[in-house]
Amino acid sequence: MPRPRSLTPAQLASAALHVIDHDGLAGLSMRAVAQQVGMSTMALYRYVDDRDELEQHVIDLVLGAVDTNPPAPDTPWPERIEIMANRVRDIVGAHPGVVPLIIAHRHRSTRLLRWSETVVGILTDAGLNGRDRVIGLRCLLAYIVGAIQLEHLGPLAGPGTQAIADLPPTEFPYMSETAGHARTVNADEEFRGGLANLLRGMTSELP
Amino acid sequence: MPRPRSLTPAQLASAALHVIDHDGLAGLSMRAVAQQVGMSTMALYRYVDDRDELEQHVIDLVLGAVDTNPPAPDTPWPERIEIMANRVRDIVGAHPGVVPLIIAHRHRSTRLLRWSETVVGILTDAGLNGRDRVIGLRCLLAYIVGAIQLEHLGPLAGPGTQAIADLPPTEFPYMSETAGHARTVNADEEFRGGLANLLRGMTSELP
DNA sequence: ACCTGAACACCGTTCAAGT
DNA sequence: ACCTGAACACCGTTCAAGT
């Protein structure tokens, strides 16, 4: 009589996410996850083919929490895009250690496809079509991916900014002045401000 | 009588870059670099404290080739920003394997600081100041970082786009239609188009 | 001082064996 | 069928020894 499986893929992903949240992505290993679920290392290979598949389950778990329903259609379209962008940013912000995994596996996440479907719908409402709409979606993705990374790998308020403020003003006049203003901009304002630039530019005429 | 050093840090970085270009970032190891320079693994530790420092030398080597001189001031400012952005994009594009390293070590590169100094100067010419200029620089960085990554970790013309085109049109009407247009946009047009959106939005009025 | 090789504590993964 | 433990081919890095 076959013994029943004692683990679900979701439990496995959850254990891996726990390891990442606790010890960072560098702490993620098959051995560490096995210990977390109380099994031998090799038992994991009953549930996943390899580490790559384990990582895929982790990002499915994380991105699965992203709401992909369209915001209320009477909301102005730039606000609707901002709502969609913040849903991703908030989820990822809760698990900064998975950022590199999301970058690497993002094109295999159906949840992100569904998110994109909703976003393209909003861009269509904004009057975009054809090539402009393709470029609109792609530059939104690029901005969100890049901004999330800058935020978690060298935030505006972190030691990097202090190092910039300490630059010799004779050699870096603009950067040392900019660093002073940077302290007055928090992460939310920075993300929202950059996104607003992008959205304005997507529907304005060429100068 | 002390033996002279047989290696310069530049040679070490160049050997590591050769390994990355040849076998990808996954192929980079202290042992592989040692073999490339014809020394024992442990000899490398005469030149760097650890692997992290070796990686720093690699990105210094790569980014050191980025021209940070301001473009001709009679060029319209959006074109000047585009020139600056393309200088980074071109250099990185020649060594796609180092993209994750640049992301991780970018805040320790003085060359990138100098690049930023020039960019902030151009933004100032465009009439930006204070918080707007901080946000302008940061969203440019976010866009460039994100766009370079999307380009090298799932290009518009790659298998990912085909998978999107194959989505069921009933469930993903917008995405399957978008995939058709996506094939007509090459990587250069995509990068330039997204950047143009951002630059237009940075100096246009709120709607 | 420069360089080497053995050794240690880690990886992911294969394979044969136990229930 | 589910799970285990030894083993293999890798890592980065410490340490003692050779010239």
Coordinates of C-alpha atoms in Angstrom, one line a residue, chain B residues 54-185:
Chain B
L54 CA 37.1 40.3 -7.7
E55 CA 33.5 41.0 -8.9
Q56 CA 34.0 44.7 -8.0
H57 CA 37.1 44.7 -10.2
V58 CA 35.2 43.2 -13.1
I59 CA 32.5 45.9 -13.0
D60 CA 35.2 48.6 -12.7
L61 CA 36.7 47.2 -15.8
V62 CA 33.5 47.1 -17.7
L63 CA 32.0 50.4 -16.6
G64 CA 35.5 52.1 -16.9
A65 CA 34.9 52.0 -20.7
V66 CA 31.8 54.2 -20.3
D67 CA 32.4 57.7 -21.7
T68 CA 31.2 60.2 -19.1
N69 CA 32.0 63.4 -21.1
P70 CA 29.0 65.7 -21.7
P71 CA 27.7 65.5 -25.3
A72 CA 27.9 68.8 -27.3
P73 CA 25.7 71.4 -25.5
D74 CA 24.0 72.5 -28.7
T75 CA 22.4 69.1 -28.9
P76 CA 18.7 69.1 -27.7
W77 CA 18.7 67.9 -24.1
P78 CA 16.6 64.7 -24.6
E79 CA 19.1 63.6 -27.3
R80 CA 21.9 64.3 -24.9
I81 CA 20.3 62.0 -22.3
E82 CA 19.7 59.4 -24.9
I83 CA 23.4 59.5 -25.8
M84 CA 24.4 59.0 -22.2
A85 CA 21.9 56.2 -21.7
N86 CA 23.1 54.4 -24.9
R87 CA 26.7 54.6 -23.7
V88 CA 25.8 52.4 -20.7
R89 CA 23.5 50.2 -22.7
D90 CA 26.1 49.5 -25.4
I91 CA 28.9 48.7 -22.9
V92 CA 26.6 46.3 -20.9
G93 CA 25.2 44.8 -24.1
A94 CA 28.7 43.7 -25.0
H95 CA 28.9 41.8 -21.7
P96 CA 25.4 40.6 -20.8
G97 CA 26.7 38.1 -18.3
V98 CA 27.8 40.9 -16.0
V99 CA 24.4 42.5 -15.7
P100 CA 23.6 40.9 -12.3
L101 CA 27.1 42.0 -11.1
I102 CA 26.5 45.6 -12.2
I103 CA 23.1 45.6 -10.4
A104 CA 24.7 44.3 -7.2
H105 CA 27.9 46.5 -7.2
R106 CA 26.7 49.6 -9.1
H107 CA 26.7 51.9 -6.1
R108 CA 30.4 51.3 -5.6
S109 CA 31.4 52.4 -9.1
T110 CA 32.9 55.9 -9.2
R111 CA 32.5 55.8 -13.0
L112 CA 28.8 55.6 -12.6
L113 CA 28.8 58.5 -10.2
R114 CA 30.7 60.5 -12.8
W115 CA 28.1 59.4 -15.4
S116 CA 25.3 60.6 -13.1
E117 CA 27.1 63.9 -12.5
T118 CA 27.0 64.5 -16.3
V119 CA 23.3 63.4 -16.5
V120 CA 22.2 65.7 -13.7
G121 CA 23.9 68.5 -15.5
I122 CA 21.8 67.8 -18.6
L123 CA 18.7 67.6 -16.4
T124 CA 19.5 71.0 -15.0
D125 CA 19.8 72.4 -18.6
A126 CA 16.3 70.9 -19.1
G127 CA 15.0 73.2 -16.4
L128 CA 14.8 70.6 -13.6
N129 CA 15.7 71.5 -10.0
G130 CA 15.3 70.3 -6.4
R131 CA 13.1 67.3 -5.9
D132 CA 12.0 67.0 -9.5
R133 CA 15.7 66.6 -10.5
V134 CA 16.3 63.9 -7.8
I135 CA 13.3 62.0 -9.1
G136 CA 14.3 62.6 -12.7
L137 CA 17.7 61.0 -12.1
R138 CA 16.4 58.1 -10.1
C139 CA 13.7 57.2 -12.6
L140 CA 16.2 57.3 -15.4
L141 CA 18.4 54.9 -13.5
A142 CA 15.4 52.7 -12.7
Y143 CA 14.4 52.6 -16.3
I144 CA 17.8 51.9 -17.7
V145 CA 18.5 49.2 -15.1
G146 CA 15.2 47.6 -15.7
A147 CA 15.2 47.9 -19.5
I148 CA 18.7 46.4 -19.7
Q149 CA 17.5 43.5 -17.7
L150 CA 14.4 42.8 -19.6
E151 CA 16.4 43.0 -22.7
H152 CA 18.9 40.3 -21.6
L153 CA 16.6 38.2 -19.4
G154 CA 13.6 37.8 -21.7
P155 CA 13.8 39.9 -24.8
L156 CA 10.8 41.0 -26.7
A157 CA 11.7 38.8 -29.7
G158 CA 12.5 35.8 -27.6
P159 CA 10.6 32.6 -26.7
G160 CA 8.7 34.5 -24.0
T161 CA 6.9 36.6 -26.6
Q162 CA 6.0 33.5 -28.6
A163 CA 4.4 32.0 -25.5
I164 CA 2.4 35.2 -25.1
A165 CA 1.2 35.0 -28.7
D166 CA 0.1 31.5 -28.0
L167 CA -2.1 32.5 -25.1
P168 CA -5.9 31.8 -25.5
P169 CA -7.3 35.0 -27.0
T170 CA -10.5 34.6 -25.1
E171 CA -8.7 34.7 -21.8
F172 CA -6.0 37.1 -22.8
P173 CA -7.5 39.3 -25.6
Y174 CA -5.2 42.2 -25.1
M175 CA -2.0 40.3 -24.6
S176 CA -2.4 38.0 -27.6
E177 CA -3.1 41.1 -29.7
T178 CA -0.2 43.0 -28.2
A179 CA 2.2 40.0 -29.0
G180 CA 1.4 40.5 -32.7
H181 CA 2.6 44.1 -32.6
A182 CA 5.5 43.2 -30.4
R183 CA 7.2 41.4 -33.3
T184 CA 7.4 44.6 -35.2
V185 CA 9.4 46.4 -32.4

